Coordinates of C-alpha atoms and ligand atoms in Angstrom, one line a residue:
X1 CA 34.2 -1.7 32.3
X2 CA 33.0 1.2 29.8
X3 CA 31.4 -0.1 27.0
X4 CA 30.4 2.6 24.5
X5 CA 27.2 1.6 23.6
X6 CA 27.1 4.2 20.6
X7 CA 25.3 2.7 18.0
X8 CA 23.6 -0.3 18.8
X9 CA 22.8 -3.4 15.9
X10 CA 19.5 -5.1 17.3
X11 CA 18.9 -8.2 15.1
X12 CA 14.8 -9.3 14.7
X13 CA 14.1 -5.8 16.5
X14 CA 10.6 -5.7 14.4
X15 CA 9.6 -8.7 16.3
X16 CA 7.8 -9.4 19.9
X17 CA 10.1 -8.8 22.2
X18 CA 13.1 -6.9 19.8
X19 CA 10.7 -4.2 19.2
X20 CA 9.4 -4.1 22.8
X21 CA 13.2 -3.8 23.6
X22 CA 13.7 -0.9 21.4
X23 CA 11.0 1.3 22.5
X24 CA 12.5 0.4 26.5
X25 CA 15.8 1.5 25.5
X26 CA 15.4 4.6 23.4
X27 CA 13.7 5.9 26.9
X28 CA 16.4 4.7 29.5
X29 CA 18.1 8.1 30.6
X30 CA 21.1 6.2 30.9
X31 CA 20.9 5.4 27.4
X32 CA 22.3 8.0 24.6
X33 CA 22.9 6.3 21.7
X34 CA 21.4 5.6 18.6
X35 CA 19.4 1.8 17.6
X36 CA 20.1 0.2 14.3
X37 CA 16.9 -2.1 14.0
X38 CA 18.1 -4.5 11.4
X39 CA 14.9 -7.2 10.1
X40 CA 14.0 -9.4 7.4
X41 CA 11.0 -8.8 7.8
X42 CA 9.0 -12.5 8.0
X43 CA 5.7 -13.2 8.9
X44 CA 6.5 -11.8 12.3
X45 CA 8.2 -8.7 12.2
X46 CA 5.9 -5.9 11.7
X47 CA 7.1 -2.4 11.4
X48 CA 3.8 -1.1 12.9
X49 CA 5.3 -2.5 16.5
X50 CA 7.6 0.5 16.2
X51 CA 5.0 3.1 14.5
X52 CA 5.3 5.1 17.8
X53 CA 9.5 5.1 18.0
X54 CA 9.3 6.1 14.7
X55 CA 7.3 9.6 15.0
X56 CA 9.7 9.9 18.4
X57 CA 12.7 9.5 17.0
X58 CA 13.3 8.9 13.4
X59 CA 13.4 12.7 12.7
X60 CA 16.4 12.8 15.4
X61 CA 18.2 9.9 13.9
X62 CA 18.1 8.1 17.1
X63 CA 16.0 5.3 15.1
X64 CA 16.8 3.3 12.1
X65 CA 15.8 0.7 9.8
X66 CA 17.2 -1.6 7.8
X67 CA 15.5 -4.3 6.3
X68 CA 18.1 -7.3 5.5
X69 CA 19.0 -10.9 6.2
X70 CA 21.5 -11.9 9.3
X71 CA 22.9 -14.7 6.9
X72 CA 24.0 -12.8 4.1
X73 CA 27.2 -11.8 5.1
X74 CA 27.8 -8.8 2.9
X75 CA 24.7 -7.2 4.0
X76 CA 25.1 -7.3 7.2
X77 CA 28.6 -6.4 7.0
X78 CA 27.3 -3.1 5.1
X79 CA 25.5 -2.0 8.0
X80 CA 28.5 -2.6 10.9
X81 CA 30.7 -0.6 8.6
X82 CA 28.0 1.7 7.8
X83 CA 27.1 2.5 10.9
X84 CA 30.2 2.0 13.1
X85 CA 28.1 -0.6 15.3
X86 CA 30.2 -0.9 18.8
X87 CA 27.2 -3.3 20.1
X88 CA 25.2 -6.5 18.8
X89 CA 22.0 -7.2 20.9
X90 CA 20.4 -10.2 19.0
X91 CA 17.1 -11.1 18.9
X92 CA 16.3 -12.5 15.0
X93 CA 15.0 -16.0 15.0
X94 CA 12.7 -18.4 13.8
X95 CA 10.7 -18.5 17.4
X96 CA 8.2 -20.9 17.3
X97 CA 8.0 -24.4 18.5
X98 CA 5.3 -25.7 16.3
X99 CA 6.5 -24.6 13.2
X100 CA 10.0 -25.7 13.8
X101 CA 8.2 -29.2 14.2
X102 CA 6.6 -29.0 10.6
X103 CA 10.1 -27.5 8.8
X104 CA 13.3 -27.2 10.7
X105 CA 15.1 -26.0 7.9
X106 CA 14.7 -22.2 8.4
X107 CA 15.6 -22.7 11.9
X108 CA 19.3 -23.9 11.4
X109 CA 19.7 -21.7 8.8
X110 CA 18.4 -18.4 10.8
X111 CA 19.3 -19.8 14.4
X112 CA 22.3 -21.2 13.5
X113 CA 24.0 -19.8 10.3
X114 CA 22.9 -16.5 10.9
X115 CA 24.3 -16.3 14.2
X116 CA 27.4 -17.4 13.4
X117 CA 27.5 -14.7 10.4
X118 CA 26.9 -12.0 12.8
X119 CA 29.2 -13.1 15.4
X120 CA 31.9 -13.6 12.4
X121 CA 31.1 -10.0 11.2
X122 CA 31.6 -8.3 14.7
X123 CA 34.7 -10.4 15.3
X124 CA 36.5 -9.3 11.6
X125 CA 35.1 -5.5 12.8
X126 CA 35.4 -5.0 16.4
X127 CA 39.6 -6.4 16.1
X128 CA 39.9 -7.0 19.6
X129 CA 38.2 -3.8 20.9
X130 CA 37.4 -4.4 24.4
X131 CA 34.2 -1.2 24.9
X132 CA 31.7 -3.4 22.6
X133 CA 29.7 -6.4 23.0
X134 CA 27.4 -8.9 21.7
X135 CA 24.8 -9.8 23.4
X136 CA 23.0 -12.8 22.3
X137 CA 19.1 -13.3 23.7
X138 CA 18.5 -17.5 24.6
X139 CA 15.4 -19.5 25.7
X140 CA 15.3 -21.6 28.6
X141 CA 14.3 -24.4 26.2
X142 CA 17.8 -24.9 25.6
X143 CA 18.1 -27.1 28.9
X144 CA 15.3 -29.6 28.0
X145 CA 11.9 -30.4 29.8
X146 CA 12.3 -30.7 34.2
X147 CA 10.3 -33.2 36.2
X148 CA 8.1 -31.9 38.9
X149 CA 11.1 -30.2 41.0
X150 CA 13.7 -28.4 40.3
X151 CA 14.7 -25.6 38.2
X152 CA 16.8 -24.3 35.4
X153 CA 20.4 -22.7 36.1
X154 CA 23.0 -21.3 34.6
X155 CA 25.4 -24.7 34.7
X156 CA 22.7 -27.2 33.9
X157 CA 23.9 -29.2 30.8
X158 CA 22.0 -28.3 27.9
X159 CA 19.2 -31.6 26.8
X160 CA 17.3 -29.4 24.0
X161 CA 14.0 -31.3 22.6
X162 CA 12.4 -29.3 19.9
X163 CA 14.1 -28.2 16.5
X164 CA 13.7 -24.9 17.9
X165 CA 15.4 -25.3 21.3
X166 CA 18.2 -27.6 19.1
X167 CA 18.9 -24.5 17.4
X168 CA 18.7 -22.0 19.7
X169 CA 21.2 -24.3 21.8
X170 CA 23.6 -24.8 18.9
X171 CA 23.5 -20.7 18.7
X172 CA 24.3 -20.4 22.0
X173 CA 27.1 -23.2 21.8
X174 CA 29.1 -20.4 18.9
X175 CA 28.3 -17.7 20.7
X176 CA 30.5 -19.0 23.7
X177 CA 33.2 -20.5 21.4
X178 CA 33.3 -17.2 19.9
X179 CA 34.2 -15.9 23.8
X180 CA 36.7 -18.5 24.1
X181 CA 38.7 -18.9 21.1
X182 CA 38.5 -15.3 19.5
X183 CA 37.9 -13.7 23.0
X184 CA 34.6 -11.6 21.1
X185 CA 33.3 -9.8 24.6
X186 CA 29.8 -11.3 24.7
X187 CA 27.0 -11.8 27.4
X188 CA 24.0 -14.6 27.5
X189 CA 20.8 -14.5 28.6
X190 CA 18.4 -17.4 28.8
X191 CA 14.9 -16.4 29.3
X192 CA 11.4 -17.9 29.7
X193 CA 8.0 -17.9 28.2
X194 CA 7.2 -13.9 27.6
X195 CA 4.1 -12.8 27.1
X196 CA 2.6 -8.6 26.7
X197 CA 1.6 -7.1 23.7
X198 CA 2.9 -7.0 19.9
X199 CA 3.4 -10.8 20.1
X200 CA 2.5 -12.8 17.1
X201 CA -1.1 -14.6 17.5
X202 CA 0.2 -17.8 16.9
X203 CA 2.0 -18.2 20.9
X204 CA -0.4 -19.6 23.4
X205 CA -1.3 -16.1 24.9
X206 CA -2.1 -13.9 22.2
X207 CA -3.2 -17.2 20.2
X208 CA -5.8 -17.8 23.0
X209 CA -7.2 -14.3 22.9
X210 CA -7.5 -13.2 19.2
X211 CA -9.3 -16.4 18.9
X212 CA -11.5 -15.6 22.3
X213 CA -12.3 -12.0 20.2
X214 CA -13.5 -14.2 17.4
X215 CA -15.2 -17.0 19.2
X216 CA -13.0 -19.9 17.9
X217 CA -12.0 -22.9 19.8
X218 CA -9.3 -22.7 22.1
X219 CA -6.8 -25.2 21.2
X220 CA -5.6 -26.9 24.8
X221 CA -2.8 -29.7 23.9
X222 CA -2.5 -32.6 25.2
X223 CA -4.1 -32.8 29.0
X224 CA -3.4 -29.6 29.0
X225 CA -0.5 -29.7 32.6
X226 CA 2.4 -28.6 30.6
X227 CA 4.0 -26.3 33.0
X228 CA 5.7 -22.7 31.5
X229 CA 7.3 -19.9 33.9
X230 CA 5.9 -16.6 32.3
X231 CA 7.5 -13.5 32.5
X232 CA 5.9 -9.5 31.1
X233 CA 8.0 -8.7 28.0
X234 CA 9.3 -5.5 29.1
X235 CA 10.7 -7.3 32.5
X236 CA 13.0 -9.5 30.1
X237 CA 14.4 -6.0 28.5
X238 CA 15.2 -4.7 31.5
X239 CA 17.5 -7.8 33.0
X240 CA 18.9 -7.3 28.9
X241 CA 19.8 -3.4 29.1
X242 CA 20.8 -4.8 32.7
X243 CA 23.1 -8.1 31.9
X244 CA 24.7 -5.1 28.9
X245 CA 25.6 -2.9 31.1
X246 CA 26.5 -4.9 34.0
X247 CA 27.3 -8.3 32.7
X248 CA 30.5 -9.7 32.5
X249 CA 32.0 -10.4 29.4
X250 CA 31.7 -14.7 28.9
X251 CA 29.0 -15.0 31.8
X252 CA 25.4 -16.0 30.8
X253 CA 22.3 -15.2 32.9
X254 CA 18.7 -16.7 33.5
X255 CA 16.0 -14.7 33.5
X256 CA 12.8 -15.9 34.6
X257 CA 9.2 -14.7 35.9
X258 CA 9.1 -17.5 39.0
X259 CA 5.7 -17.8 38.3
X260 CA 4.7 -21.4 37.1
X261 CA 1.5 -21.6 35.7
X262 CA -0.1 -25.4 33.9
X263 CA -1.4 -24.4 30.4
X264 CA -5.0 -25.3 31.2
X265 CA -4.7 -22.7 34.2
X266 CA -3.8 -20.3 32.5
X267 CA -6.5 -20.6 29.8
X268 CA -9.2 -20.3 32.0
X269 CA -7.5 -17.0 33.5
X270 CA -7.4 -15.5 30.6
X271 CA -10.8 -16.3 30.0
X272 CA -12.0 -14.5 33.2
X273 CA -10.1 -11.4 32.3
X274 CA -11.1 -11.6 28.6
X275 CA -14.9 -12.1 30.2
X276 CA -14.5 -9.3 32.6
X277 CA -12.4 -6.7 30.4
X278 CA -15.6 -7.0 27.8
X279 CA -18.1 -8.3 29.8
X280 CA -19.5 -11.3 28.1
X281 CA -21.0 -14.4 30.2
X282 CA -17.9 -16.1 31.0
X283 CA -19.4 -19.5 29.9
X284 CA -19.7 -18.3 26.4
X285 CA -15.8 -17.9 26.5
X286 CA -14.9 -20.8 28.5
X287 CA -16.9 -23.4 26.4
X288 CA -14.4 -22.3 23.6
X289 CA -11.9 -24.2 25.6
X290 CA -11.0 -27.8 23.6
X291 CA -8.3 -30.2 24.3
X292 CA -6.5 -30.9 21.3
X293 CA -4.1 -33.9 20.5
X294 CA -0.4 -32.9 21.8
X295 CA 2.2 -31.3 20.8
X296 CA 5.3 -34.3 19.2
X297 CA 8.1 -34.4 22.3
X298 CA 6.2 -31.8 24.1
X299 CA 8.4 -30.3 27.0
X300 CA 7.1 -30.9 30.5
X301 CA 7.9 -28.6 32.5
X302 CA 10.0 -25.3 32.4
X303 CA 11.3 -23.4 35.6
X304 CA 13.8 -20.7 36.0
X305 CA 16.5 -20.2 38.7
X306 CA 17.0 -16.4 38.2
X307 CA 19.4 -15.6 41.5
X308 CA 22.5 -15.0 40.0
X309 CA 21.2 -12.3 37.5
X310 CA 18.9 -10.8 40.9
X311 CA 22.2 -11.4 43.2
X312 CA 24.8 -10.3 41.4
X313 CA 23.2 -7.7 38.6
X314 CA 20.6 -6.4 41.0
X315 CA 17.9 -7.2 39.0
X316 CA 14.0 -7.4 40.0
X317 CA 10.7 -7.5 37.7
X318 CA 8.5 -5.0 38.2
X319 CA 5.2 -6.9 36.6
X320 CA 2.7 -9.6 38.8
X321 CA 1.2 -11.8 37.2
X322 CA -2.2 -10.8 37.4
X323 CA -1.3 -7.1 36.0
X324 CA 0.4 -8.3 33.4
X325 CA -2.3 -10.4 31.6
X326 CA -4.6 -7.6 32.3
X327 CA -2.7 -5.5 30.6
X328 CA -1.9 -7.5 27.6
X329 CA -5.5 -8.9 27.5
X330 CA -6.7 -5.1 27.0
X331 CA -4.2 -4.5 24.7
X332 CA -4.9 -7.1 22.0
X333 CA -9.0 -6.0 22.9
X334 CA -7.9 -2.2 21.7
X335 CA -5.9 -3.2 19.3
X336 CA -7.8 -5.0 16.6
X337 CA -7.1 -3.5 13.3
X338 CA -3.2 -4.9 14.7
X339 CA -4.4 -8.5 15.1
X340 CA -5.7 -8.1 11.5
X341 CA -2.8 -6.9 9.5
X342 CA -0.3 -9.4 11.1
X343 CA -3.0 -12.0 10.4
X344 CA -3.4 -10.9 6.6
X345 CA -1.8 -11.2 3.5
X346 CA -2.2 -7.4 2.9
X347 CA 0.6 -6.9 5.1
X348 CA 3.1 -9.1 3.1
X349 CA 1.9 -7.8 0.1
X350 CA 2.7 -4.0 1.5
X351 CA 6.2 -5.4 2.3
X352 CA 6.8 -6.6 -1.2
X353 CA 5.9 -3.1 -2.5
X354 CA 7.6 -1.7 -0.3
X355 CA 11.0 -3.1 0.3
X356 CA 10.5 -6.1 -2.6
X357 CA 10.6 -9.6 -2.1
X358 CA 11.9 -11.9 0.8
Ligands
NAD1 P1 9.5 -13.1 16.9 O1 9.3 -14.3 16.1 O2 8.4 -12.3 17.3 O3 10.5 -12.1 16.1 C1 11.6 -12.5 15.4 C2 12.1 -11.4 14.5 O4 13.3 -11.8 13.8 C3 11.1 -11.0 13.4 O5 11.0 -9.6 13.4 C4 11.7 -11.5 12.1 O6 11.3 -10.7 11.0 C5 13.2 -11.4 12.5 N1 14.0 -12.3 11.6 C6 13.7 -13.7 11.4 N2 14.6 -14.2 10.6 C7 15.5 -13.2 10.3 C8 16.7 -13.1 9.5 N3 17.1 -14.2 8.8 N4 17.3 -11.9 9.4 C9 16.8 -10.8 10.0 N5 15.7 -10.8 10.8 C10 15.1 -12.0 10.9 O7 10.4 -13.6 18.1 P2 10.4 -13.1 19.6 O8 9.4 -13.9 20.4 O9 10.4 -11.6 19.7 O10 11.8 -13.7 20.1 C11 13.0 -12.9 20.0 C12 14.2 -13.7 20.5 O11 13.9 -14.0 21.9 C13 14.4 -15.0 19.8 O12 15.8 -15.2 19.6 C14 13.8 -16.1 20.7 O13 14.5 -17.3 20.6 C15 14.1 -15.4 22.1 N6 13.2 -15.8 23.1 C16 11.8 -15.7 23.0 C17 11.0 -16.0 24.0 C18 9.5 -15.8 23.9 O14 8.7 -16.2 24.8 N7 9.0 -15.3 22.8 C19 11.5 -16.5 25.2 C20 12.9 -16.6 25.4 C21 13.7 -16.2 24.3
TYD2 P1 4.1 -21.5 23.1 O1 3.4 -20.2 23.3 O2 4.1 -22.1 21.7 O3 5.5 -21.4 23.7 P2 6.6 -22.6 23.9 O4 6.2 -23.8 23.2 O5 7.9 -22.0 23.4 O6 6.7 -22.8 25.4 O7 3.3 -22.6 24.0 C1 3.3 -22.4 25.4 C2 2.6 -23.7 26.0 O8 1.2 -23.7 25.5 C3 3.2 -25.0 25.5 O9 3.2 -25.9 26.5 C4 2.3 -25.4 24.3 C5 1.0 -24.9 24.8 N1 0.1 -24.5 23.7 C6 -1.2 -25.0 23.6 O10 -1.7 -25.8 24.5 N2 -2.1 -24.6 22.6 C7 -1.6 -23.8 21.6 O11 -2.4 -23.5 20.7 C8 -0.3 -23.3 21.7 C9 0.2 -22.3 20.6 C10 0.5 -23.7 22.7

């Protein structure tokens, strides 16, 4: 298949992993096209993620922004015409579990609604063109919480728990009857916890170590076994640009990190590399650790079966573990002034000025 990959639409691409994504692709060799970064804006999309593709390439047009909404239709039908998108990769979302608990509402309406704008817009553009996709990036949350075996495939019947995973699941649900009835060429991917750097401090990882840097508790919930499969950021955008070029049209694909850490683990790692990385007694850190009630319908367990995106598509990861929280640990250490922007009103407030109000 030749898909043209020209001028490329990613959705949420000032977020965690979006803008991670963009930075991988503008430096794949294989990749010559141009990225149409296309954000709202919320709390957690931060153009500063991207201050580096910026000064790379937005003298040589190969970077743009555009700050607008994935439900209103007209806008983002502006930008397909505007700049003759051949390819959707789709990352904007509401992402995270807790607040979905506390208000669902902008979850449908982002998660759902605004997927099913998108998809509408690409159908009504693309007329049947075969060289362009949409690509639509999942959580393994769809398919519910697992006992203590097993693991996630591709064909395990969807059982989502949280508002979040409901609406990521309902996304994913249009995005295949989109395949099906209109026959829009799309691919799937369902991926697991990701963790590196730019990640909004309110997911356990980063959460965990901006509060280490401050010396605030380190909210544990429940008994603190809940079971995630972790995975480096830029490991998921590779399987993406991977599944895109490789995928076929209608197929979805796990992606996972096979490495299955409990929660309360995983704290106390983090811990000794935050210890060790600054060197401060590691009881000062770990006696931050506190057990907090739990999360409502907290998830068990999540595990990935990844084999038919590593058997078919070839596809590895390239990070351990071990280097991977290093890494990311170090980065949130260098990168305070970061951490504090996200964290502070200023940056809404430069938004506002700047491209007016939400
Ligand atoms: P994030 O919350 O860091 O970023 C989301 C981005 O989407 C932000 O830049 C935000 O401004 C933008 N956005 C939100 N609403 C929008 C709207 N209405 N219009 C335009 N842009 C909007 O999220 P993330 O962690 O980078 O996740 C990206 C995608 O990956 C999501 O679809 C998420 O479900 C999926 N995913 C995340 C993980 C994870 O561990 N973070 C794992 C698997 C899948
Ligand atoms: P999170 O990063 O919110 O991702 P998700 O809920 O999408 O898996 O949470 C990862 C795990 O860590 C999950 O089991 C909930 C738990 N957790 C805590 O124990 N304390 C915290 O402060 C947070 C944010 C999460």
């Amino acid at each position: 298949m030749n898909r043209a990959f020209q001028n490329v639409l990613v959705t949420g691409g000032a977020g965690f992993i979006g803008s991670n994504f963009i930075r991988y692709l503008l430096h794949q060799a294989d990749f010559h096209g141009r990225v149409i970064n296309y954000d709202i804006l919320t709390y957690a999309g931060n153009l500063a993620n991207l201050d580096d593709v910026v000064q790379e390439c937005g003298q040589n047009g190969r970077y743009v922004f555009v700050r607008g909404d994935i439900c209103d239709r007209e806008s983002v039908e502006e930008v397909v015409r505007r700049y003759d998108i051949d390819t959707v990769v789709h990352f904007a979302a509401e992402s995270h579990v807790d607040r979905s608990i506390h208000d669902p509402s902008a979850f449908i309406k982002t998660n759902v609604l605004g997927t099913q704008v998108l998809l509408d817009v690409a159908r009504q553009a693309w007329q049947g063109r075969q060289d362009v996709l949409f690509h639509h990036i999942s959580t393994d949350e769809v398919y519910g919480s697992l006992g203590n075996e097993g693991a996630f495939r591709e064909d395990t019947p969807y059982d989502p728990r949280s508002p979040y995973s409901a609406s990521k699941a309902a996304a994913d649900h249009l995005v295949m009857a989109y395949f099906h009835t209109y026959g829009l060429p799309i691919t799937l991917s369902n991926c697991s916890n990701n963790y590196g750097p730019y990640q909004f401090p309110e997911k356990l990882i980063p959460l965990m170590i901006c509060n280490m840097e401050e010396r605030k508790p380190l909210p544990v919930y429940g008994d603190g076994k809940n079971i995630r499969d972790w995975l480096y950021v830029e490991d998921h955008n590779a399987a993406v640009w991977i599944i895109m070029k490789n995928g076929k049209a209608g197929e979805k694909y796990n992606i996972g990190g096979e490495t299955e850490w409990e929660n309360i683990r995983l704290v106390e790692e983090l811990c000794k590399i935050y210890a060790e990385l600054t060197g401060t007694p590691l009881g000062e850190i770990t006696n931050l650790i506190t057990y907090v009630k739990d999360r409502p319908g907290h998830d068990r367990r999540y595990a990935i079966d990844c084999s038919k995106l590593k058997d078919e598509l070839g596809w590895q990861k390239a990070h351990d573990f071990q280097s991977g929280l290093q890494k990311t640990v170090q980065w949130y250490v260098n990168n305070k002034s970061w951490i504090g922007n996200v964290q502070s009103g200023e940056y809404m407030k430069w938004i506002e000025t700047n491209y007016g109000q939400r």
